[in-house]
């Protein structure tokens, strides 16, 4: 079953047009009895989209072509249809090149944009020695395969599909610290190695984001799986908050993007 594409979100995740497009998707999926798919969404757009879908009690899922994708499409399905990742209009494309050559993320993105492709039509871009795998909307795949022979001056051979395992999306540094509670100020202080007072200042100044959305509430609870961003310091994934010490403190396990 094919879906229906929405246009570009047209701005920030908070914009009226973006919210209206999500509401249209939910309405269309019911009226036309088929799934409706957005373009690729940023993490902050996904957070906003999920809020809208929950408010509308919609039947939905996110998918970006592979399990841990950051840029993902929203698929809204008819009420009685099981959401299925296989129905998403996403292709994986592999660009092969010599291992002695170097291809950068910005070069891949620049090459795709030079073909007239909108950023919202491209998902994650994964690179390793001799191989780049990127995800795109199916409507642009053929044009890319036919027209791209170089990326940043490096000769490449494009083919549809990819083989597992995929190139790693990120590298991480493991972190384990004890905290008094799962409040945002406690966790930011621990992750950044600063005092609670300084953490509170940064949070209220809008320097901290949870899942790509600014949070100014110092007492906000943080959950396992949340992604925290502290401007000027880095981005972290919260893996575990469950172990309690004898003194009643929590052992926080997290990863920092490096």
Short mmCIF file of C-alpha atoms in Angstrom, two decimals:
data_model
loop_
_atom_site.label_atom_id
_atom_site.label_comp_id
_atom_site.label_asym_id
_atom_site.label_seq_id
_atom_site.Cartn_x
_atom_site.Cartn_y
_atom_site.Cartn_z
CA UNK A 1 0.00 0.00 0.00
CA UNK A 2 1.40 3.36 -0.96
CA UNK A 3 1.14 6.42 1.21
CA UNK A 4 0.63 10.13 0.67
CA UNK A 5 3.45 12.65 1.15
CA UNK A 6 3.07 15.80 3.11
CA UNK A 7 5.13 18.80 2.16
CA UNK A 8 8.06 20.27 4.03
CA UNK A 9 7.32 21.21 7.63
CA UNK A 10 7.84 24.84 6.70
CA UNK A 11 9.77 25.98 9.74
CA UNK A 12 10.18 25.08 13.39
CA UNK A 13 8.38 22.20 15.06
CA UNK A 14 6.22 24.78 16.88
CA UNK A 15 4.93 26.48 13.74
CA UNK A 16 1.23 26.46 12.97
CA UNK A 17 1.82 25.08 9.50
CA UNK A 18 3.71 22.09 10.85
CA UNK A 19 1.01 21.31 13.41
CA UNK A 20 -1.69 21.70 10.75
CA UNK A 21 0.16 19.32 8.41
CA UNK A 22 0.24 16.68 11.15
CA UNK A 23 -3.46 17.10 11.81
CA UNK A 24 -4.09 16.76 8.07
CA UNK A 25 -2.07 13.53 8.04
CA UNK A 26 -4.21 12.00 10.76
CA UNK A 27 -7.41 13.05 8.99
CA UNK A 28 -6.25 11.82 5.58
CA UNK A 29 -5.20 8.41 6.86
CA UNK A 30 -8.74 7.83 8.12
CA UNK A 31 -10.59 9.39 5.19
CA UNK A 32 -8.53 7.64 2.50
CA UNK A 33 -8.00 4.46 4.52
CA UNK A 34 -4.29 4.35 3.78
CA UNK A 35 -1.08 5.41 5.54
CA UNK A 36 0.19 8.96 5.23
CA UNK A 37 3.90 9.78 5.52
CA UNK A 38 5.70 13.01 6.29
CA UNK A 39 9.17 13.90 5.07
CA UNK A 40 12.13 13.11 7.34
CA UNK A 41 11.77 14.96 10.64
CA UNK A 42 14.41 16.28 13.00
CA UNK A 43 14.41 15.05 16.58
CA UNK A 44 12.66 18.19 17.82
CA UNK A 45 10.02 17.85 15.08
CA UNK A 46 9.49 14.23 16.08
CA UNK A 47 8.93 15.27 19.70
CA UNK A 48 6.34 17.83 18.61
CA UNK A 49 4.75 15.37 16.19
CA UNK A 50 4.39 12.72 18.86
CA UNK A 51 2.61 15.20 21.11
CA UNK A 52 0.13 15.98 18.32
CA UNK A 53 -0.42 12.30 17.50
CA UNK A 54 -1.13 11.48 21.13
CA UNK A 55 -3.57 14.38 21.40
CA UNK A 56 -5.41 13.09 18.32
CA UNK A 57 -5.24 9.45 19.49
CA UNK A 58 -3.74 8.61 16.10
CA UNK A 59 -2.31 5.27 15.02
CA UNK A 60 1.29 6.08 14.14
CA UNK A 61 4.96 5.13 14.18
CA UNK A 62 8.32 6.71 13.33
CA UNK A 63 10.87 5.08 11.04
CA UNK A 64 14.10 6.25 9.42
CA UNK A 65 15.19 3.23 7.42
CA UNK A 66 16.99 1.44 10.27
CA UNK A 67 16.46 0.84 13.96
CA UNK A 68 18.30 3.71 15.64
CA UNK A 69 17.90 6.43 13.02
CA UNK A 70 17.80 10.00 14.30
CA UNK A 71 16.05 11.61 11.33
CA UNK A 72 12.79 9.71 10.85
CA UNK A 73 9.53 9.94 8.95
CA UNK A 74 6.19 9.91 10.73
CA UNK A 75 3.75 7.37 9.36
CA UNK A 76 0.07 7.77 10.29
CA UNK A 77 -1.98 4.65 9.67
CA UNK A 78 -5.73 3.94 9.52
CA UNK A 79 -7.12 3.04 12.95
CA UNK A 80 -7.31 -0.71 12.37
CA UNK A 81 -4.11 -1.17 10.35
CA UNK A 82 -0.97 -2.34 12.12
CA UNK A 83 1.85 0.21 11.58
CA UNK A 84 4.51 -1.40 9.40
CA UNK A 85 8.04 -0.09 8.82
CA UNK A 86 8.13 -1.91 5.46
CA UNK A 87 5.51 0.48 4.07
CA UNK A 88 7.56 3.61 4.63
CA UNK A 89 8.74 5.19 1.35
CA UNK A 90 12.41 5.07 2.33
CA UNK A 91 15.37 3.70 0.39
CA UNK A 92 18.84 3.01 1.64
CA UNK A 93 21.58 3.92 -0.84
CA UNK A 94 25.21 2.81 -0.62
CA UNK A 95 28.04 4.92 -2.00
CA UNK A 96 31.21 2.83 -2.36
CA UNK A 97 34.65 4.42 -2.71
CA UNK A 98 38.32 3.56 -2.22
CA UNK A 99 39.34 3.01 1.39
CA UNK A 100 42.28 5.41 0.92
CA UNK A 101 39.84 8.21 0.08
CA UNK A 102 37.93 10.27 2.63
CA UNK A 103 34.28 11.27 2.41
CA UNK A 104 32.73 13.65 4.95
CA UNK A 105 29.13 14.04 6.07
CA UNK A 106 28.92 17.62 4.83
CA UNK A 107 30.28 16.60 1.42
CA UNK A 108 27.61 13.91 1.06
CA UNK A 109 24.87 16.31 2.07
CA UNK A 110 26.22 19.02 -0.24
CA UNK A 111 26.30 16.63 -3.17
CA UNK A 112 22.71 15.57 -2.56
CA UNK A 113 21.52 19.15 -2.23
CA UNK A 114 23.32 20.04 -5.49
CA UNK A 115 20.96 17.59 -7.20
CA UNK A 116 18.03 19.74 -6.14
CA UNK A 117 17.09 17.40 -3.29
CA UNK A 118 15.43 19.02 -0.27
CA UNK A 119 17.06 18.32 3.11
CA UNK A 120 13.75 16.91 4.33
CA UNK A 121 14.00 14.17 1.68
CA UNK A 122 17.22 12.82 3.21
CA UNK A 123 17.54 10.90 6.46
CA UNK A 124 20.65 9.77 8.31
CA UNK A 125 24.05 9.63 6.60
CA UNK A 126 26.41 6.92 7.89
CA UNK A 127 30.07 6.80 6.87
CA UNK A 128 32.94 4.38 7.34
CA UNK A 129 36.12 3.53 5.44
CA UNK A 130 35.20 2.85 1.81
CA UNK A 131 31.45 3.13 2.30
CA UNK A 132 28.69 5.63 2.95
CA UNK A 133 25.07 4.61 3.48
CA UNK A 134 22.38 7.25 3.39
CA UNK A 135 18.60 7.09 3.52
CA UNK A 136 16.28 9.04 1.26
CA UNK A 137 12.71 9.28 0.09
CA UNK A 138 11.97 6.73 -2.63
CA UNK A 139 10.90 9.45 -5.08
CA UNK A 140 14.45 10.80 -5.34
CA UNK A 141 16.41 7.53 -5.39
CA UNK A 142 16.54 7.02 -9.15
CA UNK A 143 17.77 10.55 -9.86
CA UNK A 144 20.57 10.17 -7.33
CA UNK A 145 21.67 6.79 -8.68
CA UNK A 146 21.78 8.13 -12.22
CA UNK A 147 23.50 11.46 -11.57
CA UNK A 148 26.01 11.10 -8.75
CA UNK A 149 29.49 9.80 -9.55
CA UNK A 150 31.54 11.94 -7.18
CA UNK A 151 31.22 13.18 -3.60
CA UNK A 152 33.54 16.00 -2.64
CA UNK A 153 35.89 15.15 -5.49
CA UNK A 154 36.00 11.45 -4.56
CA UNK A 155 34.80 8.98 -7.16
CA UNK A 156 31.91 6.87 -5.86
CA UNK A 157 29.66 4.12 -7.13
CA UNK A 158 26.06 4.32 -5.94
CA UNK A 159 23.81 1.30 -5.53
CA UNK A 160 20.37 0.89 -4.05
CA UNK A 161 20.22 -0.96 -0.73
CA UNK A 162 22.81 -1.72 1.94
CA UNK A 163 24.37 -4.60 3.82
CA UNK A 164 24.48 -5.12 7.57
CA UNK A 165 26.10 -4.11 9.80
CA UNK A 166 25.65 -0.45 8.97
CA UNK A 167 28.44 2.06 9.62
CA UNK A 168 28.30 3.37 13.18
CA UNK A 169 26.34 6.60 13.42
CA UNK A 170 28.28 7.96 16.39
CA UNK A 171 31.07 7.29 18.85
CA UNK A 172 30.37 7.51 22.57
CA UNK A 173 32.13 7.89 25.90
CA UNK A 174 30.52 5.92 28.75
CA UNK A 175 29.70 7.84 31.92
CA UNK A 176 28.71 6.49 35.36
CA UNK A 177 28.03 8.90 38.23
CA UNK A 178 25.90 9.03 41.37
CA UNK A 179 23.12 11.61 41.64
CA UNK A 180 20.68 12.66 44.35
CA UNK A 181 17.62 12.36 42.10
CA UNK A 182 16.48 12.17 38.48
CA UNK A 183 15.78 15.92 38.38
CA UNK A 184 17.20 17.76 35.40
CA UNK A 185 19.42 20.06 37.49
CA UNK A 186 20.99 17.10 39.31
CA UNK A 187 21.72 15.25 36.11
CA UNK A 188 23.13 18.26 34.24
CA UNK A 189 25.40 19.06 37.19
CA UNK A 190 26.70 15.48 37.23
CA UNK A 191 27.19 15.14 33.49
CA UNK A 192 28.88 18.53 33.09
CA UNK A 193 30.91 18.35 36.31
CA UNK A 194 29.46 21.60 37.66
CA UNK A 195 27.57 22.65 40.78
CA UNK A 196 23.78 22.47 41.12
CA UNK A 197 23.54 26.26 41.21
CA UNK A 198 25.37 26.63 37.92
CA UNK A 199 23.24 23.87 36.40
CA UNK A 200 20.10 25.74 37.44
CA UNK A 201 21.40 28.92 35.80
CA UNK A 202 22.07 27.13 32.52
CA UNK A 203 18.68 25.46 32.51
CA UNK A 204 16.69 28.64 33.22
CA UNK A 205 18.75 30.44 30.55
CA UNK A 206 17.53 27.96 27.93
CA UNK A 207 20.89 26.27 27.47
CA UNK A 208 19.57 22.73 28.04
CA UNK A 209 17.42 20.60 25.76
CA UNK A 210 15.64 17.31 26.39
CA UNK A 211 15.09 15.38 23.17
CA UNK A 212 15.96 18.52 21.17
CA UNK A 213 13.37 20.68 22.98
CA UNK A 214 14.51 23.46 25.32
CA UNK A 215 13.54 22.80 28.93
CA UNK A 216 13.75 25.61 31.51
CA UNK A 217 12.24 23.65 34.40
CA UNK A 218 15.05 22.70 36.80
CA UNK A 219 12.90 20.08 38.54
CA UNK A 220 11.91 18.34 35.30
CA UNK A 221 12.19 14.56 35.63
CA UNK A 222 14.57 12.85 33.23
CA UNK A 223 13.80 9.37 31.92
CA UNK A 224 15.87 6.52 30.57
CA UNK A 225 16.31 6.95 26.83
CA UNK A 226 16.17 10.74 26.96
CA UNK A 227 18.77 12.73 25.04
CA UNK A 228 20.11 15.77 26.88
CA UNK A 229 21.99 18.58 25.17
CA UNK A 230 23.94 21.23 27.07
CA UNK A 231 25.12 23.97 24.75
CA UNK A 232 28.87 24.29 24.77
CA UNK A 233 29.35 20.97 26.56
CA UNK A 234 27.80 18.24 24.46
CA UNK A 235 25.00 15.75 24.00
CA UNK A 236 24.22 12.77 26.22
CA UNK A 237 21.97 9.70 26.15
CA UNK A 238 20.56 8.56 29.48
CA UNK A 239 20.84 4.77 29.60
CA UNK A 240 19.98 3.78 33.16
CA UNK A 241 18.66 5.43 36.33
CA UNK A 242 17.63 2.30 38.18
CA UNK A 243 20.40 1.32 40.57
CA UNK A 244 20.16 2.79 44.08
CA UNK A 245 23.16 3.00 46.42
CA UNK A 246 23.06 2.21 50.15
CA UNK A 247 22.78 5.92 50.83
CA UNK A 248 19.72 6.21 48.63
CA UNK A 249 21.44 7.88 45.70
CA UNK A 250 20.94 6.84 42.09
CA UNK A 251 23.68 5.49 39.86
CA UNK A 252 23.34 7.22 36.53
CA UNK A 253 24.66 5.47 33.42
CA UNK A 254 24.90 7.63 30.32
CA UNK A 255 26.82 8.06 27.07
CA UNK A 256 28.30 11.25 25.71
CA UNK A 257 28.54 11.82 21.97
CA UNK A 258 32.17 12.28 20.95
#
